[in-house]
CSV table of C-alpha atoms and ligand atoms in Angstrom, one decimal:
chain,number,residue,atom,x,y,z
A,1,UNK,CA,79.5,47.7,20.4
A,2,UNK,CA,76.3,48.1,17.9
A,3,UNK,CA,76.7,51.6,16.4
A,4,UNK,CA,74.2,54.5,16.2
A,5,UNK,CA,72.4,53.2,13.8
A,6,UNK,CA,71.9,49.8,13.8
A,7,UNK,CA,70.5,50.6,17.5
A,8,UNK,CA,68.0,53.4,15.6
A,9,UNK,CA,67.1,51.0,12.7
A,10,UNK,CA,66.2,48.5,15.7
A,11,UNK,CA,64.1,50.7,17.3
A,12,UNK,CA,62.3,51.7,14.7
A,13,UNK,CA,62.0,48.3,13.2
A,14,UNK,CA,60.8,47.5,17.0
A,15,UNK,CA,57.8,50.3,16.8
A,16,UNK,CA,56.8,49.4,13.1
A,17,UNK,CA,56.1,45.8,14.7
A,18,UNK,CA,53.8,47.0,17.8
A,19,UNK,CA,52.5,49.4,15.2
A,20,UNK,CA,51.2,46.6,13.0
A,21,UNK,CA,50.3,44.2,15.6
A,22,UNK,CA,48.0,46.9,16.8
A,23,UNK,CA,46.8,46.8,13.3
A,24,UNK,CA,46.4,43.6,12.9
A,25,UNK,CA,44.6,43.3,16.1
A,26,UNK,CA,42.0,45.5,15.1
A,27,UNK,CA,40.9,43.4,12.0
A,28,UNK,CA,40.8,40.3,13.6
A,29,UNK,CA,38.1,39.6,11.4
A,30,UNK,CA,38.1,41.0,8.0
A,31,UNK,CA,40.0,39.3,5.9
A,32,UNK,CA,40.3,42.1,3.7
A,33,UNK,CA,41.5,44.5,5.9
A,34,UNK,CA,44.4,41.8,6.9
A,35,UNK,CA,45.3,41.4,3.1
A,36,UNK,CA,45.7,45.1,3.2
A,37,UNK,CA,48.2,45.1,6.5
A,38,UNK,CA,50.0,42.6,4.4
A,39,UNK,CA,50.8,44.9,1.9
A,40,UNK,CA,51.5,47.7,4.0
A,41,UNK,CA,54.3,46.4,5.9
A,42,UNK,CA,55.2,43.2,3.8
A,43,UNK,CA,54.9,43.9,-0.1
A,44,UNK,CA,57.8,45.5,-2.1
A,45,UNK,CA,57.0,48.6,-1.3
A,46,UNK,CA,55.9,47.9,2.1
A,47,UNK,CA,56.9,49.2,5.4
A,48,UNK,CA,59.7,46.2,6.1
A,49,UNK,CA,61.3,46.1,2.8
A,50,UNK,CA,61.9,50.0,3.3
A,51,UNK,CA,64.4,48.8,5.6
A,52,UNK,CA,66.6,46.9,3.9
A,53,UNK,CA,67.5,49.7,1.6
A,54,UNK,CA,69.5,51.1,4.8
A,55,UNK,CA,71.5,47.7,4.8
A,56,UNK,CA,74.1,49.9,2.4
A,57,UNK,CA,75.2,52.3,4.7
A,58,UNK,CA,75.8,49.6,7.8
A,59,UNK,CA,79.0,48.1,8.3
A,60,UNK,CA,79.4,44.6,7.1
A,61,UNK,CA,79.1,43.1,10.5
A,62,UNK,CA,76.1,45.4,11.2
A,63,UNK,CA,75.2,44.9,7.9
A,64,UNK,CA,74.4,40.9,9.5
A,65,UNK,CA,72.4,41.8,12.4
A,66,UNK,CA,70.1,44.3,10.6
A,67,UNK,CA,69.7,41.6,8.1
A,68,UNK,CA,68.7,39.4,11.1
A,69,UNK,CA,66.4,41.7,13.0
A,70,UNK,CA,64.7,43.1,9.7
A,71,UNK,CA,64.1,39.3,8.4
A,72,UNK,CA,63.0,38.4,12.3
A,73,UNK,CA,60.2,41.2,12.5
A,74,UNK,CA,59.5,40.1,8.9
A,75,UNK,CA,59.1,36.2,10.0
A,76,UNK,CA,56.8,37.5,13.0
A,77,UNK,CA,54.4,39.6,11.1
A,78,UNK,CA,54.1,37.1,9.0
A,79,UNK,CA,53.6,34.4,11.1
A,80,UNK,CA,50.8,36.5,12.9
A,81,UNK,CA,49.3,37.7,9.3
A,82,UNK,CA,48.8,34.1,8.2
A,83,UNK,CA,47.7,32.9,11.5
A,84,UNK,CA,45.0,35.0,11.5
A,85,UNK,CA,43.9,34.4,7.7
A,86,UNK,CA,44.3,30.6,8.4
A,87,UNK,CA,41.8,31.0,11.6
A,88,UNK,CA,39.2,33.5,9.6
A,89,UNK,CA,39.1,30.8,6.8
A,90,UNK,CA,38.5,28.1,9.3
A,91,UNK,CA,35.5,30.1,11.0
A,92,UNK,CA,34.5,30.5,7.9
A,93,UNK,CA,34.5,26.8,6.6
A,94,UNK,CA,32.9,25.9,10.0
A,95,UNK,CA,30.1,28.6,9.6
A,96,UNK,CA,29.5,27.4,6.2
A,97,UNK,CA,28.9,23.5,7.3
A,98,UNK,CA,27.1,24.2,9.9
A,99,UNK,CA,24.2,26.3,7.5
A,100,UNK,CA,24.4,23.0,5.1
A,101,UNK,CA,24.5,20.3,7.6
A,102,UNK,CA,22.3,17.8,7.1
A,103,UNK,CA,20.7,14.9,9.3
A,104,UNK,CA,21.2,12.1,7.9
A,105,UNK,CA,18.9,10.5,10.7
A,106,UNK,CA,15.8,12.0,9.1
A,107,UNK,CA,13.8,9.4,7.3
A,108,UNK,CA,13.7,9.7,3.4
A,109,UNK,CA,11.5,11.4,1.6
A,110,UNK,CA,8.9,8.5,-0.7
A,111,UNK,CA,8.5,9.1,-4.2
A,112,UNK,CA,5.1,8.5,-5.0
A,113,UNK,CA,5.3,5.3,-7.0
A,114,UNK,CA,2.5,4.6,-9.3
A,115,UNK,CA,0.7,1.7,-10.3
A,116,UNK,CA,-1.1,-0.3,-13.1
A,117,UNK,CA,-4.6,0.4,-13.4
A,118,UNK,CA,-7.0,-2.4,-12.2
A,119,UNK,CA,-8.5,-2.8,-15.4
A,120,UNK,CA,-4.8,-2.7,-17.1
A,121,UNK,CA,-3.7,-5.4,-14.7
A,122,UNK,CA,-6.7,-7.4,-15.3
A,123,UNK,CA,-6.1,-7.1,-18.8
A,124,UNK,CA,-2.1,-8.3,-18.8
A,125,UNK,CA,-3.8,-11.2,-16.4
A,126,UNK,CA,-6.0,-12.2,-19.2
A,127,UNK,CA,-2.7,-11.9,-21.4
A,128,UNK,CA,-0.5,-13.9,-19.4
A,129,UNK,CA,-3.2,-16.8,-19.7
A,130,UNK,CA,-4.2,-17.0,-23.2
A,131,UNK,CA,-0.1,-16.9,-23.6
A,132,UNK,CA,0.3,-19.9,-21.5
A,133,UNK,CA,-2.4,-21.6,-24.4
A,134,UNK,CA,-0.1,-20.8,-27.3
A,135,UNK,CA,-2.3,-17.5,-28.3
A,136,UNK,CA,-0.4,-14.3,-30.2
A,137,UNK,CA,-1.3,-11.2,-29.1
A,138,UNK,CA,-2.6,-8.7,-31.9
A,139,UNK,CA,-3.5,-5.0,-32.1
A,140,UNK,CA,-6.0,-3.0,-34.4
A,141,UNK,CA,-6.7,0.4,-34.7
A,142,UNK,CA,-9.5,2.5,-32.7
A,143,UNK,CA,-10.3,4.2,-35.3
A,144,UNK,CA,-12.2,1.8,-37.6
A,145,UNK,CA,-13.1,1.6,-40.8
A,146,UNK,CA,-17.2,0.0,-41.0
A,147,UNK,CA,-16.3,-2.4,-43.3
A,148,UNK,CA,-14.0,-4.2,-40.4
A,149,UNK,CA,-16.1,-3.5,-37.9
A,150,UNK,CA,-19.6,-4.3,-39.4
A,151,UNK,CA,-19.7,-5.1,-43.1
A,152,UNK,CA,-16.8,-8.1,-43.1
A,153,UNK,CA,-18.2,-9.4,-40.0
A,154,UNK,CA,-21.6,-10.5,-41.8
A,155,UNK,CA,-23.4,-7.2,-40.6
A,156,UNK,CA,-24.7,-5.7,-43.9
A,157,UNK,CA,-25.7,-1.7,-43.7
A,158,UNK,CA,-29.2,-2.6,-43.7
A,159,UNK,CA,-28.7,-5.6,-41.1
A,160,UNK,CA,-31.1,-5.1,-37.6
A,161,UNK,CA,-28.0,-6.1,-35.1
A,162,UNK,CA,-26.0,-2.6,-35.9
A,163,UNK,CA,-28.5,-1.2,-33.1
A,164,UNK,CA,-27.1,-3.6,-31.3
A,165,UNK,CA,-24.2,-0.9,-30.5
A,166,UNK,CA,-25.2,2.6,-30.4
A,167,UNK,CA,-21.9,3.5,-32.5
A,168,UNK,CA,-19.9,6.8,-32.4
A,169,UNK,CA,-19.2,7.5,-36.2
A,170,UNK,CA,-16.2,9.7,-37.7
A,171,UNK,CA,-17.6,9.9,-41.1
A,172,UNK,CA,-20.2,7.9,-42.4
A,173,UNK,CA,-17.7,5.0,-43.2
A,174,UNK,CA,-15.5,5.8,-40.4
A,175,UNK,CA,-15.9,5.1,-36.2
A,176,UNK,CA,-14.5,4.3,-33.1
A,177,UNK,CA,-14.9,0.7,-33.1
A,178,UNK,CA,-17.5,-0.9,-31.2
A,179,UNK,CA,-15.9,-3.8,-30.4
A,180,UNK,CA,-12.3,-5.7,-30.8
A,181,UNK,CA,-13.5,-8.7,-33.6
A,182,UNK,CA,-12.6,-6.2,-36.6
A,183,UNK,CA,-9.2,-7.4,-35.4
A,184,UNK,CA,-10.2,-11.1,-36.3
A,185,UNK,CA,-10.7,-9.9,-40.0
A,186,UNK,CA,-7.3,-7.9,-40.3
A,187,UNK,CA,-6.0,-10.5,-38.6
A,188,UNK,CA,-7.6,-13.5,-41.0
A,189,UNK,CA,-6.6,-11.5,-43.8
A,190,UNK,CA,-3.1,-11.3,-42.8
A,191,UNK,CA,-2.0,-15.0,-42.2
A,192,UNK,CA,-3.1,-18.3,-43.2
A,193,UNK,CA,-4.6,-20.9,-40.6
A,194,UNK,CA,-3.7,-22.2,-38.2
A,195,UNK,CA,-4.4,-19.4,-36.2
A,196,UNK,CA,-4.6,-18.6,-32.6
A,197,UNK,CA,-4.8,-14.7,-31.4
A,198,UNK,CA,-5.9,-12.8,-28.6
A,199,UNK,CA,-6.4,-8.9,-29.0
A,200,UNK,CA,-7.0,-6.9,-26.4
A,201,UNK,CA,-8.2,-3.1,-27.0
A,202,UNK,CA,-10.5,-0.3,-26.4
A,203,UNK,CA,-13.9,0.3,-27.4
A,204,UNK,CA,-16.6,3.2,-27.8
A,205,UNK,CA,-20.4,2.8,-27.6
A,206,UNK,CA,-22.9,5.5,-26.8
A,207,UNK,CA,-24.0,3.4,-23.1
A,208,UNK,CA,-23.7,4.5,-19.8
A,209,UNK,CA,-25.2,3.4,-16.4
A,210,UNK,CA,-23.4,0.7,-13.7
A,211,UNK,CA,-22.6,-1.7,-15.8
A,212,UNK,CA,-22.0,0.2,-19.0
A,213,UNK,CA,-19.4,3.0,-20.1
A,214,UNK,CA,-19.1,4.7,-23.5
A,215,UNK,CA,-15.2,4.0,-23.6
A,216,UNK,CA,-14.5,-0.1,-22.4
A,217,UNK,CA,-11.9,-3.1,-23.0
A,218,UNK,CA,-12.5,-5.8,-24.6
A,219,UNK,CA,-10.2,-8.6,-25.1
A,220,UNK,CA,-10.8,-10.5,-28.2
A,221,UNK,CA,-10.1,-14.7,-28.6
A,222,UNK,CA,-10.3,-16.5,-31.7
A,223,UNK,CA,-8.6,-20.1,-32.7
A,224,UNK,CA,-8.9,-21.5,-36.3
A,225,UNK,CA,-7.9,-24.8,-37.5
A,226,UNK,CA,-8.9,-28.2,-38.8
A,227,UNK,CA,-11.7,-30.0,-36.8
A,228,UNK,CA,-12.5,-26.7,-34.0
A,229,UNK,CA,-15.8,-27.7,-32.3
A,230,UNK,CA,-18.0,-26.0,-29.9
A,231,UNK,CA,-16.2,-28.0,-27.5
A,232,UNK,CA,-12.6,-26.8,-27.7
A,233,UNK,CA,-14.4,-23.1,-27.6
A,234,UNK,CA,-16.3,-23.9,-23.8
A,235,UNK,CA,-13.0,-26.0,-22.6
A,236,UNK,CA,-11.0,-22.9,-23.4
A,237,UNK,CA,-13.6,-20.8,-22.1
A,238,UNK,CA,-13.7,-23.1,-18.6
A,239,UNK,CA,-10.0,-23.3,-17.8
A,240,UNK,CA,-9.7,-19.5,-18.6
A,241,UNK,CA,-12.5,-18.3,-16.2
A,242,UNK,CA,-11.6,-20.7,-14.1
A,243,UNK,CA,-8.2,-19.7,-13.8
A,244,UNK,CA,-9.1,-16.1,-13.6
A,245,UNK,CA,-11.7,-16.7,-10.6
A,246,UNK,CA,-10.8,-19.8,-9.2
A,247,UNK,CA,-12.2,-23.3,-10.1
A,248,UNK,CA,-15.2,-23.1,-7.5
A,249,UNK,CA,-17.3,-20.0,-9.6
A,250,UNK,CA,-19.9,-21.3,-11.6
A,251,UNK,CA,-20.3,-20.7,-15.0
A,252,UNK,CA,-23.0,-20.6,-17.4
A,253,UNK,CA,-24.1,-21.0,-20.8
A,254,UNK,CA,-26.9,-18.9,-22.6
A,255,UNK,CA,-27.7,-19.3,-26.5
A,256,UNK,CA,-27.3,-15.6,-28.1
A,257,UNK,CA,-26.9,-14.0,-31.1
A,258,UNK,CA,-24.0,-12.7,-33.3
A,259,UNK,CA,-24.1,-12.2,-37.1
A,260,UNK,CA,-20.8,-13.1,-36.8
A,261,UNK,CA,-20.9,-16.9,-35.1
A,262,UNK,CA,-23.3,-19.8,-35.5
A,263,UNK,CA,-24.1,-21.2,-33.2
A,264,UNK,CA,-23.7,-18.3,-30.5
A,265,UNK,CA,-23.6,-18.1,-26.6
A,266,UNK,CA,-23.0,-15.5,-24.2
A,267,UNK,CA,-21.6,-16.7,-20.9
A,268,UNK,CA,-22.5,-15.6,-17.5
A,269,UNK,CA,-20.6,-16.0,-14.2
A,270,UNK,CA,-22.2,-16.3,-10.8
A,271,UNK,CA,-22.3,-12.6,-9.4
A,272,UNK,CA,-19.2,-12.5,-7.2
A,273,UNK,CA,-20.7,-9.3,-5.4
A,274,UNK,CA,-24.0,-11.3,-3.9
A,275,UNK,CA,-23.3,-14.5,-4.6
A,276,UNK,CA,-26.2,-15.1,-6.6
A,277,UNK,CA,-28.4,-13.6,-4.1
A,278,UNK,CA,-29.7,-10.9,-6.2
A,279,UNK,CA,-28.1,-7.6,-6.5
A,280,UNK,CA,-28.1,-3.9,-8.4
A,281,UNK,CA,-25.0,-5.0,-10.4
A,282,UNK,CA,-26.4,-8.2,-11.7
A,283,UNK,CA,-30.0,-6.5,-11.8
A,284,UNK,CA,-31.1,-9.3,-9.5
A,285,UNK,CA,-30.7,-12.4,-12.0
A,286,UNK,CA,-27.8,-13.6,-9.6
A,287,UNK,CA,-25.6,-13.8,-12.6
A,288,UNK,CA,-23.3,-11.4,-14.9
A,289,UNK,CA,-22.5,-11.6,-18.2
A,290,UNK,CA,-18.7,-11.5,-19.2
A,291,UNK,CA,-18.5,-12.5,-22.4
A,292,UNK,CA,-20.4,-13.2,-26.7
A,293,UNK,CA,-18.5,-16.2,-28.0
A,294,UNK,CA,-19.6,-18.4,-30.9
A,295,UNK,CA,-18.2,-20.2,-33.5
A,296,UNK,CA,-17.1,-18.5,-37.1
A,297,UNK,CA,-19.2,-17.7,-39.4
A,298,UNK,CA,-18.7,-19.4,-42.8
A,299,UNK,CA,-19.2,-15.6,-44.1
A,300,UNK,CA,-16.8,-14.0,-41.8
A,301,UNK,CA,-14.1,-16.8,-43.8
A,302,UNK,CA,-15.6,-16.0,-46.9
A,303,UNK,CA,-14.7,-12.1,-46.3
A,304,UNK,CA,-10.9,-13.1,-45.2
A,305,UNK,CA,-10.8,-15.4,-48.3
A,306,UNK,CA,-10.2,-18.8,-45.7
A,307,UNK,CA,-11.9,-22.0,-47.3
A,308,UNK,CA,-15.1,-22.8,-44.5
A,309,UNK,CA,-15.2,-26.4,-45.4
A,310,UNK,CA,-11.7,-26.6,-44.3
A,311,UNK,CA,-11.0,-24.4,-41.4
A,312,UNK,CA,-13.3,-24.3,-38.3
A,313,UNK,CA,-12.9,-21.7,-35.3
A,314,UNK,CA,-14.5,-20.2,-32.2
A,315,UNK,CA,-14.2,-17.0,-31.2
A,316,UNK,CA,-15.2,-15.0,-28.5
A,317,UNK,CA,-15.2,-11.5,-26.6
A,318,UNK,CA,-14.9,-10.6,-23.1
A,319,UNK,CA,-15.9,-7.0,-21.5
A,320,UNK,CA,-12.4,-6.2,-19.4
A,321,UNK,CA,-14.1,-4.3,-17.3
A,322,UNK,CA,-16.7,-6.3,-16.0
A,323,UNK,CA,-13.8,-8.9,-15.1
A,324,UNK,CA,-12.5,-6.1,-13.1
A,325,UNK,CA,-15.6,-5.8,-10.8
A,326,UNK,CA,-16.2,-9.2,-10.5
A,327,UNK,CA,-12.5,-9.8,-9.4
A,328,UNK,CA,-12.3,-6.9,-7.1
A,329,UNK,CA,-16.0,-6.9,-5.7
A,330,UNK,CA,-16.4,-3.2,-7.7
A,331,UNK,CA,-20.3,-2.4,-8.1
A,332,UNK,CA,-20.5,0.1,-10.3
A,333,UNK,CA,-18.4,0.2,-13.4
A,334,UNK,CA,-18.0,3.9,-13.6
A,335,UNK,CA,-15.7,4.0,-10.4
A,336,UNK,CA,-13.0,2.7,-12.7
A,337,UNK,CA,-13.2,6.2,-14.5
A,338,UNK,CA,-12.9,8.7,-12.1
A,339,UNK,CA,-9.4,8.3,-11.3
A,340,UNK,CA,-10.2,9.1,-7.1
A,341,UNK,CA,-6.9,7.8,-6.6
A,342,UNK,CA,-8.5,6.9,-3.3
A,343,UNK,CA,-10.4,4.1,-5.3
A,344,UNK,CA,-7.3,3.0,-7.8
A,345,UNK,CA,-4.7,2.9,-4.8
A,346,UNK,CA,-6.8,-0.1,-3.3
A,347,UNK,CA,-5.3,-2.4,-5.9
B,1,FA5,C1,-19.5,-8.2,-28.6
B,1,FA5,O1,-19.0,-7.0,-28.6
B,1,FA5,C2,-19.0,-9.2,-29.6
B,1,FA5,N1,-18.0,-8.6,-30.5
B,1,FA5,C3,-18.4,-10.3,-28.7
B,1,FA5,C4,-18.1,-11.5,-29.6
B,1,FA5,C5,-16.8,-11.7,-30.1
B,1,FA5,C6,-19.1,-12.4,-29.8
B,1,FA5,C7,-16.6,-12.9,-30.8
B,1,FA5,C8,-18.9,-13.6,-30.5
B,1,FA5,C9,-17.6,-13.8,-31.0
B,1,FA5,P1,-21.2,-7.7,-26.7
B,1,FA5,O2,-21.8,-6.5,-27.3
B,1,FA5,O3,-22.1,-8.6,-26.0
B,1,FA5,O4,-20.5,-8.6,-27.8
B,1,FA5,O5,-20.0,-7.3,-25.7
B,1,FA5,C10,-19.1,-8.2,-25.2
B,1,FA5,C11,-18.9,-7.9,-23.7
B,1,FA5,O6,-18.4,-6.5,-23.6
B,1,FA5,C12,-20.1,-7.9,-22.9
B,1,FA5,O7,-20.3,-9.3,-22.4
B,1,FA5,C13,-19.8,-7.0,-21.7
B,1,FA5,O8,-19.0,-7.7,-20.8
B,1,FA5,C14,-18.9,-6.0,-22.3
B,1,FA5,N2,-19.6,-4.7,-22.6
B,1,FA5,C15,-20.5,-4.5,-23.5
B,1,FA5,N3,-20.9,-3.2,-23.5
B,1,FA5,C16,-20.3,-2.6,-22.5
B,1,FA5,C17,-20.2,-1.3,-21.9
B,1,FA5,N4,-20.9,-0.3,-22.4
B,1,FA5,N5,-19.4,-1.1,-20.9
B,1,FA5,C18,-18.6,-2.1,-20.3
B,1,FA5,N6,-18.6,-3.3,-20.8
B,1,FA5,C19,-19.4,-3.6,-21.9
């Protein structure tokens, strides 16, 4: 038979169990308030352990059985403590998935991808051909002193062809060069022939209307070497245009003037936007010029110290630009500027 008070400590260990279900029960929910049931009846100090410090006075067989029953509410409470921490967690978890979830069925988002400027890829066109010739590609500065732009390429102070380009001076013997041949003189004065160089690069003159901008491109050509004729410079001329616009657009010839070349030409190309027909890009002539070409100057060597009765070389320059609107059927030059990204993304 149990005694007095094992049955007592039972009953009482029985009622502090209904007593902290109820508790628990009522913060189904709030974690913290669960935390704090824990401690009530399950800590050190807590409401179970209270129990075992009756053990002492129980019987040794008694002694068992409380040991039992206090450890069995103790398991229970437990168990039903954690359970409910376990489940609050889970909501939780599931809550906080179903905020992030993402649907990985949407499409992607594009990033914008930008592209080469026409006038850029015309230019790396140009590039890729003279390459395929054997040319080097060279670079000079923008910023130019007048000696390479004007004065080394036989065009004295006084000489009537500097108001051939309205130029955009710095100092008064500094500018924004007005075209890319001060790059044949740096160039020339760097190595020895043979030579054969293509450098492409911006320019500045005070124009503006359809056909003309105040900033341009220019890609500059020249070959030196023993026995260079006219010739080589209009079969170099012919594959490249015809390479850059297929073999069926005509070309032409026109004797010019540069200080710099003798004899000079400028070419033309049939007017890809009429046809020849006549139009405001071509001012009705039908034709378009691309391009000043001639052969060296035996003054030009003499300023880059190269012997003239040796050496021979053509040399020419070609407006990027106007490439760019013959290729892509553009009619007026200053589109290229605006950056309407409209326009560019056509390309
Ligand atoms: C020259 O600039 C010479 N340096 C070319 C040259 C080089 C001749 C080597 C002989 C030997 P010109 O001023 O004609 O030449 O310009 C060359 C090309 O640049 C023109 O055919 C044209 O296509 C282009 N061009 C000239 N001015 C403008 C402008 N304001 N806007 C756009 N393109 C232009």
């Amino acid at each position: 038979m149990p005694g007095r008070a094992l049955l007592d400590m039972k009953s009482r260990l029985d009622g502090l169990l209904k007593e902290a279900v109820v508790c628990v029960e009522g913060a189904a929910v709030d974690k913290d308030a669960l935390l704090d049931i824990k401690v009530r009846y399950l800590g050190r100090k807590g409401g179970v352990s209270s129990f075992l410090k009756e053990l002492a006075s129980l019987s040794a067989e008694e002694r068992k059985a409380a040991g039992e029953a206090i450890n069995q509410v103790k398991d229970s409470l437990e168990g039903l403590i954690e359970g409910r921490l376990a489940a609050l967690e889970e909501r939780a978890r599931t809550l906080a998935l179903e905020k992030e979830r993402l649907d990985v069925t949407l499409p992607g988002r594009r990033f914008p991808l930008g592209r080469r400027h026409p006038v850029m890829q015309v230019m790396a066109e140009i590039e890729a051909i003279f390459r395929g010739l054997g040319f080097d590609v060279a670079e000079g500065p923008e910023i130019e002193h007048d000696y390479y732009n004007f004065e080394a390429l036989n065009i004295p102070k006084d000489h009537p062809a500097r108001d051939m380009q309205d130029t955009f001076y710095v100092t008064e013997d500094v500018l924004l060069r007005t075209h890319t041949s001060p790059v044949q003189i740096r160039e020339m004065k760097r190595v020895k022939p043979p030579v054969r160089i293509i450098a492409p690069g911006t320019v500045y003159r005070k124009d503006s209307d359809v056909t003309h901008t105040p900033m341009f491109h220019q890609v500059e050509v020249f070959m030196v070497d023993e026995g260079v004729t006219f010739a080589h410079l209009k079969g170099v001329l012919t594959q490249f245009l015809q390479g850059l616009f297929g073999t069926d657009t005509p070309l032409r010839f026109r004797p010019s003037f540069f200080p710099f070349t003798e004899p000079s030409a400028e070419v033309d190309i049939r007017c890809v936007i009429c046809k020849g027909a006549g139009c405001r890009v071509c001012k009705a002539s039908g034709w378009l010029e691309i391009l000043g070409a001639g052969m060296i100057h035996p003054e030009v060597f003499k300023s880059v110290g190269y012997d003239y009765e040796r050496w021979s070389g053509f040399a020419f320059g070609l407006g990027v630009e106007r490439i760019a609107m013959l290729k892509y059927g553009i009619d007026d030059l200053r589109l290229l500027f605006e950056n309407d990204l409209r326009f560019l993304r056509q390309f």
